[in-house]
Tab-separated table of C-alpha atoms in Angstrom:
chain	number	residue	atom	x	y	z
A	22	MET	CA	1.372	-8.780	-3.407
A	23	LEU	CA	2.708	-12.143	-4.448
A	24	LEU	CA	-0.795	-12.997	-6.153
A	25	ARG	CA	-0.871	-14.748	-9.397
A	26	ARG	CA	-2.092	-13.312	-12.499
A	27	CYS	CA	-5.086	-14.493	-14.504
A	28	ARG	CA	-3.559	-17.599	-17.618
A	29	VAL	CA	-5.161	-15.522	-19.932
A	30	PRO	CA	-2.485	-13.385	-22.122
A	31	GLN	CA	-3.012	-9.665	-21.672
A	32	CYS	CA	-5.436	-9.812	-18.523
A	33	LEU	CA	-3.982	-8.052	-16.121
A	34	ASN	CA	-6.158	-9.069	-13.407
A	35	SER	CA	-5.356	-11.442	-10.869
A	36	ALA	CA	-6.248	-15.355	-10.521
A	37	PHE	CA	-9.551	-15.509	-8.244
A	38	PHE	CA	-9.427	-17.687	-5.254
A	39	ARG	CA	-7.573	-20.573	-6.127
A	40	GLN	CA	-8.471	-20.335	-9.730
A	41	ASP	CA	-5.949	-19.838	-12.355
A	42	ALA	CA	-7.735	-17.124	-14.347
A	43	CYS	CA	-9.673	-14.187	-12.800
A	44	LEU	CA	-13.884	-14.245	-12.001
A	45	GLN	CA	-14.070	-12.724	-16.153
A	46	HIS	CA	-12.126	-15.801	-17.268
A	47	SER	CA	-13.158	-18.731	-15.128
A	48	ALA	CA	-14.843	-21.594	-16.819
A	49	ASP	CA	-17.543	-21.660	-13.731
A	50	ALA	CA	-17.491	-18.081	-12.392
A	51	GLY	CA	-20.482	-19.032	-10.077
A	52	ALA	CA	-18.590	-21.944	-8.883
A	53	ALA	CA	-15.851	-20.144	-8.259
A	54	ARG	CA	-17.819	-17.591	-6.202
A	55	THR	CA	-19.558	-20.361	-3.968
A	56	ALA	CA	-16.284	-21.793	-3.164
A	57	ALA	CA	-14.705	-18.763	-2.428
A	58	VAL	CA	-17.716	-17.760	-0.060
A	59	ASP	CA	-17.316	-21.099	2.045
A	60	TYR	CA	-13.836	-20.540	2.109
A	61	LEU	CA	-13.888	-17.364	3.681
A	62	LEU	CA	-17.099	-18.242	5.781
A	63	SER	CA	-15.219	-21.088	7.301
A	64	GLU	CA	-11.323	-20.187	7.786
A	65	ALA	CA	-10.109	-17.877	10.399
A	66	ARG	CA	-7.038	-16.918	9.089
A	67	ILE	CA	-6.863	-16.021	5.350
A	68	THR	CA	-4.033	-14.694	3.509
A	69	GLU	CA	-2.404	-13.870	-0.025
A	70	LEU	CA	-5.690	-14.686	-1.905
A	71	SER	CA	-7.743	-12.584	-4.421
A	72	PHE	CA	-11.093	-12.121	-4.141
A	73	ASP	CA	-11.487	-9.484	-6.820
A	74	GLY	CA	-15.296	-8.846	-8.076
A	75	LEU	CA	-16.993	-10.395	-5.648
A	76	ARG	CA	-20.304	-9.644	-3.942
A	77	LEU	CA	-20.550	-10.476	-0.685
A	78	SER	CA	-23.847	-9.845	0.849
A	79	ALA	CA	-25.024	-10.509	4.750
A	80	LEU	CA	-22.414	-12.142	5.762
A	81	THR	CA	-20.776	-12.750	9.115
A	82	LEU	CA	-16.821	-12.653	9.059
A	83	SER	CA	-15.799	-10.962	12.347
A	84	ASP	CA	-13.020	-12.229	14.357
A	85	LYS	CA	-11.189	-13.249	11.028
A	86	THR	CA	-7.387	-12.398	10.204
A	87	PHE	CA	-6.870	-10.851	6.911
A	88	GLU	CA	-3.153	-11.085	5.823
A	89	GLN	CA	-2.439	-9.699	1.981
A	90	CYS	CA	-5.323	-10.423	0.730
A	91	SER	CA	-7.220	-8.311	-2.652
A	92	PHE	CA	-11.206	-7.102	-2.301
A	93	ARG	CA	-10.845	-4.913	-5.073
A	94	HIS	CA	-14.103	-4.014	-7.063
A	95	CYS	CA	-15.971	-6.200	-4.810
A	96	VAL	CA	-19.225	-5.494	-3.390
A	97	LEU	CA	-19.589	-5.650	0.422
A	98	GLU	CA	-23.154	-5.061	2.172
A	99	GLN	CA	-24.232	-5.641	5.500
A	100	CYS	CA	-21.543	-7.775	6.458
A	101	ASP	CA	-19.770	-7.994	9.802
A	102	LEU	CA	-15.345	-7.963	9.708
A	103	SER	CA	-16.371	-6.616	13.280
A	104	ARG	CA	-12.733	-7.354	15.727
A	105	ALA	CA	-11.273	-8.872	12.239
A	106	VAL	CA	-7.364	-8.094	12.140
A	107	VAL	CA	-6.590	-6.787	8.401
A	108	ASN	CA	-2.967	-6.530	7.275
A	109	LEU	CA	-1.842	-5.396	3.731
A	110	CYS	CA	-4.893	-5.701	2.228
A	111	PHE	CA	-6.596	-4.137	-0.916
A	112	PHE	CA	-9.994	-2.913	-1.066
A	113	ASP	CA	-9.453	-0.166	-3.770
A	114	HIS	CA	-12.688	0.644	-5.734
A	115	ALA	CA	-14.633	-1.847	-3.582
A	116	GLY	CA	-18.290	-0.978	-2.726
A	117	LEU	CA	-18.794	-0.668	0.821
A	118	ASP	CA	-22.162	-0.841	2.257
A	119	THR	CA	-23.775	-1.378	5.832
A	120	VAL	CA	-20.497	-3.178	6.706
A	121	SER	CA	-18.698	-3.331	10.295
A	122	PHE	CA	-15.170	-3.303	10.912
A	123	ALA	CA	-15.710	-1.944	14.593
A	124	GLY	CA	-13.295	-2.433	16.876
A	125	SER	CA	-10.426	-4.253	14.097
A	126	ASP	CA	-7.401	-3.861	13.714
A	127	ILE	CA	-6.468	-2.344	10.508
A	128	ARG	CA	-2.915	-1.673	9.378
A	129	ARG	CA	-1.293	-0.914	5.419
A	130	THR	CA	-4.840	-1.388	3.940
A	131	VAL	CA	-5.770	0.265	1.182
A	132	PHE	CA	-9.252	1.556	0.435
A	133	GLY	CA	-8.811	4.181	-2.029
A	134	MET	CA	-11.424	4.839	-4.639
A	135	ALA	CA	-13.826	2.752	-2.223
A	136	HIS	CA	-17.507	4.148	-1.816
A	137	ILE	CA	-18.212	3.549	2.033
A	138	ILE	CA	-21.968	3.957	2.770
A	139	ASP	CA	-23.281	3.667	6.644
A	140	CYS	CA	-20.027	1.475	7.629
A	141	ASP	CA	-18.430	1.640	10.944
A	142	PHE	CA	-14.769	1.130	11.603
A	143	SER	CA	-15.165	2.910	15.078
A	144	ASP	CA	-12.881	1.802	18.173
A	145	SER	CA	-10.286	0.254	15.202
A	146	GLU	CA	-6.941	0.429	14.715
A	147	LEU	CA	-6.748	1.906	11.408
A	148	CYS	CA	-2.708	3.008	10.691
A	149	GLU	CA	-0.998	3.451	7.655
A	150	CYS	CA	-4.288	3.061	5.844
A	151	ASN	CA	-4.882	4.715	2.609
A	152	PHE	CA	-8.380	6.017	2.065
A	153	ASN	CA	-7.236	8.512	-0.538
A	154	GLY	CA	-10.290	9.098	-3.226
A	155	ILE	CA	-12.999	7.705	-1.316
A	156	THR	CA	-16.418	8.648	-1.472
A	157	CYS	CA	-17.761	8.191	2.299
A	158	GLY	CA	-20.894	8.948	3.540
A	159	ASN	CA	-22.852	8.608	6.805
A	160	SER	CA	-20.361	6.419	8.665
A	161	ARG	CA	-17.655	6.151	11.905
A	162	PHE	CA	-14.057	6.344	12.371
A	163	SER	CA	-14.865	7.321	15.960
A	164	ASP	CA	-12.548	6.523	18.741
A	165	CYS	CA	-10.091	5.021	16.040
A	166	ASP	CA	-6.215	5.243	15.789
A	167	LEU	CA	-5.673	6.549	12.872
A	168	HIS	CA	-2.422	7.358	12.800
A	169	SER	CA	-0.644	8.346	9.496
A	170	SER	CA	-2.955	7.453	7.511
A	171	ARG	CA	-4.852	9.133	4.213
A	172	PHE	CA	-7.491	10.499	2.965
A	173	ILE	CA	-6.248	12.878	-0.058
A	174	GLY	CA	-9.195	13.999	-1.854
A	175	ALA	CA	-12.043	12.289	-0.012
A	176	SER	CA	-15.587	13.414	-0.133
A	177	LEU	CA	-16.699	12.506	3.172
A	178	ASP	CA	-20.048	13.485	4.119
A	179	HIS	CA	-21.748	13.278	7.783
A	180	VAL	CA	-18.509	11.223	8.706
A	181	SER	CA	-17.534	11.278	12.696
A	182	PHE	CA	-14.041	11.669	13.199
A	183	ARG	CA	-14.862	12.243	16.847
A	184	ASN	CA	-12.156	11.285	19.472
A	185	CYS	CA	-9.667	9.912	16.613
A	186	ASN	CA	-5.744	10.158	17.294
A	187	LEU	CA	-5.252	12.011	14.133
A	188	HIS	CA	-1.268	12.249	13.881
A	189	GLU	CA	0.390	12.826	10.717
A	190	VAL	CA	-2.848	12.080	8.780
A	191	HIS	CA	-3.190	14.077	5.734
A	192	PHE	CA	-6.330	15.217	4.617
A	193	GLY	CA	-5.020	17.623	1.813
A	194	ASN	CA	-8.080	18.185	-0.915
A	195	ALA	CA	-10.593	16.112	0.963
A	196	ILE	CA	-14.010	17.620	0.820
A	197	PRO	CA	-15.583	17.541	4.470
A	198	VAL	CA	-19.579	18.230	4.871
A	199	GLU	CA	-20.827	18.039	8.534
A	200	CYS	CA	-18.019	15.873	9.702
A	201	ASP	CA	-17.532	15.250	13.425
A	202	PHE	CA	-13.617	16.099	14.743
A	203	ARG	CA	-14.606	16.984	18.028
A	204	TYR	CA	-11.716	15.172	20.621
A	205	SER	CA	-9.667	14.541	18.090
A	206	ASN	CA	-6.325	15.876	17.658
A	207	LEU	CA	-6.723	17.952	14.556
A	208	GLU	CA	-3.802	19.993	14.929
A	209	ASP	CA	-1.663	16.977	14.291
A	210	ALA	CA	-3.016	16.430	10.773
A	211	HIS	CA	-2.460	18.376	7.446
A	212	HIS	CA	-5.548	19.607	6.215
A	213	HIS	CA	-4.793	22.344	3.725
A	214	ILE	CA	-8.403	22.631	2.472
A	215	PRO	CA	-8.422	25.894	0.468
A	216	GLY	CA	-11.976	28.028	1.498
A	217	ARG	CA	-13.081	24.990	4.040
A	218	ARG	CA	-12.715	24.608	7.720
A	219	LEU	CA	-12.630	21.418	9.665
A	220	ARG	CA	-14.344	21.403	12.446
B	8	MET	CA	5.355	-13.459	1.112
B	9	ILE	CA	6.295	-9.682	1.881
B	10	TYR	CA	6.733	-8.249	5.222
B	11	VAL	CA	6.847	-4.707	5.825
B	12	TYR	CA	8.476	-2.605	8.439
B	13	THR	CA	9.260	0.689	9.613
B	14	ASN	CA	12.188	2.322	11.131
B	15	ARG	CA	10.994	3.945	14.505
B	16	GLU	CA	13.081	6.383	14.309
B	17	SER	CA	12.967	8.033	10.742
B	18	GLY	CA	9.376	6.891	9.931
B	19	THR	CA	10.753	5.040	6.936
B	20	ASN	CA	9.349	1.781	5.575
B	21	SER	CA	11.585	-1.119	4.462
B	22	TYR	CA	10.350	-4.215	2.709
B	23	LEU	CA	11.740	-7.882	2.854
B	24	LEU	CA	10.179	-9.585	-0.208
B	25	GLY	CA	10.140	-13.830	-0.330
B	26	SER	CA	11.467	-15.822	-3.367
B	27	PRO	CA	8.445	-17.936	-4.705
B	28	SER	CA	10.811	-20.296	-6.098
B	29	SER	CA	13.718	-20.642	-3.391
B	30	ASP	CA	14.323	-19.996	0.126
B	31	ALA	CA	16.246	-16.404	-0.907
B	32	ALA	CA	14.685	-13.343	0.315
B	33	ILE	CA	15.512	-9.669	-1.010
B	34	MET	CA	15.387	-6.284	1.329
B	35	ILE	CA	14.713	-3.252	0.191
B	36	ASP	CA	15.826	-0.333	1.266
B	37	PRO	CA	16.737	-1.768	4.734
B	38	GLY	CA	17.018	1.976	6.690
B	39	SER	CA	17.012	-0.516	10.162
B	40	PHE	CA	17.461	-3.918	10.774
B	41	ASP	CA	16.760	-5.412	14.461
B	42	GLY	CA	15.919	-8.762	15.925
B	43	ALA	CA	12.348	-8.820	14.801
B	44	VAL	CA	13.343	-8.763	10.866
B	45	LEU	CA	15.586	-11.398	11.463
B	46	ARG	CA	13.648	-13.362	13.040
B	47	CYS	CA	11.272	-13.187	10.496
B	48	ILE	CA	13.941	-14.142	7.964
B	49	GLU	CA	15.145	-17.173	10.308
B	50	ASP	CA	11.450	-18.300	10.909
B	51	ASN	CA	10.614	-18.641	7.319
B	52	GLY	CA	14.230	-20.441	6.814
B	53	ARG	CA	15.096	-17.850	4.471
B	54	HIS	CA	18.315	-15.902	4.032
B	55	VAL	CA	18.813	-12.307	2.236
B	56	SER	CA	20.528	-12.527	-1.032
B	57	HIS	CA	19.559	-9.264	-2.486
B	58	ILE	CA	19.279	-5.714	-0.939
B	59	LEU	CA	17.990	-3.313	-3.324
B	60	VAL	CA	18.515	0.715	-2.733
B	61	THR	CA	15.995	3.090	-4.704
B	62	ARG	CA	18.528	6.215	-3.410
B	63	PRO	CA	21.872	5.672	-1.178
B	64	ARG	CA	20.350	7.982	1.729
B	65	ALA	CA	21.150	6.908	5.435
B	66	PHE	CA	17.181	5.908	6.277
B	67	HIS	CA	17.043	3.496	3.124
B	68	ILE	CA	21.017	2.045	3.863
B	69	ASP	CA	21.724	2.136	7.655
B	70	GLY	CA	20.842	-1.876	7.855
B	71	ILE	CA	22.871	-2.536	5.403
B	72	ARG	CA	26.195	-3.462	7.571
B	73	THR	CA	24.044	-5.118	9.875
B	74	ILE	CA	22.684	-7.038	7.228
B	75	LYS	CA	26.277	-8.309	5.287
B	76	ARG	CA	27.623	-9.126	9.072
B	77	ILE	CA	25.118	-11.782	8.873
B	78	TYR	CA	24.143	-12.259	5.375
B	79	ASP	CA	26.065	-12.743	1.703
B	80	ALA	CA	24.445	-10.275	0.194
B	81	GLN	CA	24.850	-8.580	-2.908
B	82	ILE	CA	23.716	-4.913	-3.220
B	83	ILE	CA	22.189	-3.415	-6.046
B	84	ALA	CA	21.839	0.052	-5.753
B	85	PRO	CA	21.953	3.665	-8.279
B	86	CYS	CA	26.030	4.193	-7.027
B	87	ARG	CA	29.092	1.932	-7.289
B	88	SER	CA	29.596	1.959	-3.862
B	89	LEU	CA	27.691	1.837	-0.381
B	90	LEU	CA	29.072	2.104	3.279
B	91	SER	CA	32.408	0.693	1.585
B	92	TYR	CA	30.592	-1.899	-0.026
B	93	ASP	CA	30.566	-2.706	-3.605
B	94	CYS	CA	27.263	-2.519	-5.709
B	95	THR	CA	26.164	-3.552	-8.432
B	96	LEU	CA	25.058	-0.144	-10.293
B	97	ILE	CA	22.124	0.045	-12.031
B	98	GLY	CA	19.986	2.480	-14.392
B	99	ASP	CA	17.381	3.224	-16.331
B	100	ASN	CA	15.088	0.632	-18.087
B	101	GLN	CA	17.532	-2.495	-16.646
B	102	SER	CA	15.919	-6.194	-16.289
B	103	LEU	CA	16.943	-8.523	-13.486
B	104	GLU	CA	16.314	-12.063	-12.681
B	105	LEU	CA	16.562	-12.530	-8.744
B	106	ASP	CA	15.906	-15.563	-7.348
B	107	GLY	CA	12.667	-16.056	-9.478
B	108	PHE	CA	11.471	-11.988	-9.422
B	109	GLU	CA	11.797	-10.370	-12.568
B	110	VAL	CA	13.102	-6.786	-11.303
B	111	LYS	CA	12.880	-3.810	-14.073
B	112	THR	CA	14.552	-0.025	-12.281
B	113	ILE	CA	13.350	3.033	-13.845
B	114	ALA	CA	15.345	5.657	-13.295
B	115	MET	CA	13.947	9.214	-11.584
B	116	PRO	CA	16.599	11.937	-12.427
B	117	ASP	CA	14.060	14.425	-11.871
B	118	HIS	CA	14.063	13.203	-8.480
B	119	THR	CA	17.975	12.737	-8.024
B	120	ARG	CA	20.241	12.151	-10.194
B	121	ASP	CA	20.544	9.063	-8.534
B	122	SER	CA	17.573	7.935	-7.617
B	123	VAL	CA	15.848	4.619	-8.983
B	124	VAL	CA	12.197	3.107	-8.254
B	125	TYR	CA	12.031	-0.767	-9.142
B	126	VAL	CA	9.423	-2.897	-10.302
B	127	VAL	CA	9.002	-6.290	-9.192
B	128	ASP	CA	6.267	-8.855	-9.868
B	129	GLY	CA	3.325	-6.074	-9.996
B	130	MET	CA	5.202	-4.284	-7.252
B	131	LEU	CA	6.289	-1.148	-7.396
B	132	PHE	CA	9.514	0.074	-4.797
B	133	ALA	CA	8.901	3.772	-5.487
B	134	GLY	CA	11.693	4.934	-2.598
B	135	GLU	CA	10.777	8.661	-1.293
B	136	VAL	CA	9.668	9.827	-4.731
B	137	MET	CA	6.192	9.625	-3.984
B	138	SER	CA	3.542	7.811	-1.542
B	139	ALA	CA	-0.318	7.647	-1.530
B	140	GLY	CA	-1.095	10.877	-3.415
B	141	LEU	CA	2.112	12.798	-2.878
B	142	VAL	CA	4.994	13.621	-4.213
B	143	ASP	CA	8.194	14.152	-2.595
B	144	VAL	CA	8.797	18.085	-2.670
B	145	SER	CA	11.615	19.140	-5.032
B	146	ALA	CA	13.716	22.129	-4.842
B	147	SER	CA	11.405	24.224	-7.196
B	148	PRO	CA	8.271	24.019	-8.551
B	149	TYR	CA	9.784	23.542	-12.152
B	150	GLY	CA	11.852	20.552	-10.401
B	151	ARG	CA	8.343	18.924	-8.445
B	152	ALA	CA	6.914	19.618	-12.398
B	153	LEU	CA	9.439	17.233	-13.917
B	154	LEU	CA	9.066	15.385	-11.576
B	155	ILE	CA	5.584	15.044	-11.718
B	156	GLU	CA	5.485	14.478	-15.425
B	157	THR	CA	8.135	11.822	-15.106
B	158	ILE	CA	5.621	10.011	-12.693
B	159	ARG	CA	2.735	10.179	-15.291
B	160	LYS	CA	4.901	9.384	-17.967
B	161	THR	CA	7.116	5.879	-16.284
B	162	ILE	CA	4.512	4.999	-13.249
B	163	LEU	CA	0.692	6.050	-14.164
B	164	THR	CA	1.520	3.932	-17.274
B	165	LEU	CA	1.920	0.835	-15.144
B	166	PRO	CA	-1.052	-1.618	-14.808
B	167	PRO	CA	-3.637	-0.221	-12.700
B	168	ASP	CA	-2.992	-3.233	-10.083
B	169	THR	CA	0.298	-2.317	-9.686
B	170	VAL	CA	0.658	-1.873	-5.765
B	171	ILE	CA	2.972	1.015	-4.964
B	172	PHE	CA	5.243	0.563	-1.898
B	173	SER	CA	6.712	4.294	-0.297
B	174	SER	CA	9.473	4.993	1.813
B	175	PHE	CA	7.123	6.850	3.794
B	176	GLY	CA	3.281	6.318	4.162
B	177	PRO	CA	0.577	3.781	3.652
B	178	PRO	CA	1.143	1.572	0.330
B	179	SER	CA	-1.346	2.346	-2.513
B	180	THR	CA	-2.210	1.408	-6.375
B	181	VAL	CA	-1.351	2.778	-9.890
B	182	GLY	CA	-5.198	2.380	-10.252
B	183	VAL	CA	-5.943	4.708	-7.180
B	184	GLU	CA	-3.350	6.984	-7.914
B	185	ARG	CA	-4.548	7.575	-11.371
B	186	ALA	CA	-8.021	8.190	-10.440
B	187	LEU	CA	-7.682	11.041	-7.635
B	188	SER	CA	-9.891	13.766	-8.497
B	189	PRO	CA	-8.141	16.884	-10.706
B	190	ASP	CA	-7.264	18.599	-7.243
B	191	CYS	CA	-4.736	16.464	-6.501
B	192	LEU	CA	-1.458	16.714	-8.361
B	193	LEU	CA	-0.920	13.130	-9.249
B	194	ALA	CA	-4.402	13.542	-12.039
B	195	PRO	CA	-3.408	13.113	-15.635
B	196	PRO	CA	-4.154	16.642	-17.420
B	197	ALA	CA	-7.833	16.723	-19.204
B	198	ALA	CA	-7.580	15.894	-22.713
B	199	PRO	CA	-8.019	19.026	-24.519
B	200	PRO	CA	-12.005	19.291	-26.381
């Protein structure tokens, strides 16, 4: 990730979308947010930009390509990212509420420590993605290729992994509650969870 | 620009970093080198100027011979020579300026004596030391405990949005590794009451 740093000394954040400062240190954060949302809606291919801390509500961003973008600490609610191509992007510590990634091609993307509620990842390629430490509820990963992805330390409540490729997927220390793994090759995953069984 | 590619045989990741200030590129742990990577370099008008090696093992270095036939790249590694090529020997806590990149080294003697990781402009290239919630399996529980302690002191103290790229598995960030549940081995020990 070759994103520019915020111009403020000691600030560790990335400079927000085409700005020289992060949202917190932006001279006009409101205008910066509006410009970022307009850009997201208008462009088909979005590369090497930071949208950290942005709140995105009820946006249709389907069929877009995201390359090496950062959405850390973002809140996405009721957004449609279906059939998106997402490569090497960062959604860590983000909040995703009622977001659809259905039919997407998502690779080497970090969702670590994100809160994922009522989201749909079904029928997607989710290879080498990092879902470590996520809190995930009422969401669907059905019919996904999750090859080499990780859910270490994840809390999974009513999450469907039905008919998924789980080859080399790590579920170590995950806490699954009422999760559905039917028709998936769970035997090819790593799931050493003391005292708990995945079904 | 960063380009990640995976060796289909070994499953290891290699990385290509395009300089922001020149047409040079740096390769990290080139365990393989094929036509797709070459096209990526040439189509972007770049050339490989430096090769960084985290550990002199086959799946980190097998692509070096091919690269050296095409490019006059300098090898930087925790050893003096690799595959009969001279290397720039690096150790702990060294700073290098490579084609506009600030590179810092952190030795990982608790992993192996000849293991280093590189911090390059907010990215950590961790080799096989750690990988998204997992620590390399060391020979003994004692060695593993030492390695985890070293990782806590040297890597988990980096800024939280530092991206961690490993030889195996998906990327991660220091913030995610730090915040994992107490069940996970990398979580820092709880503060005394």
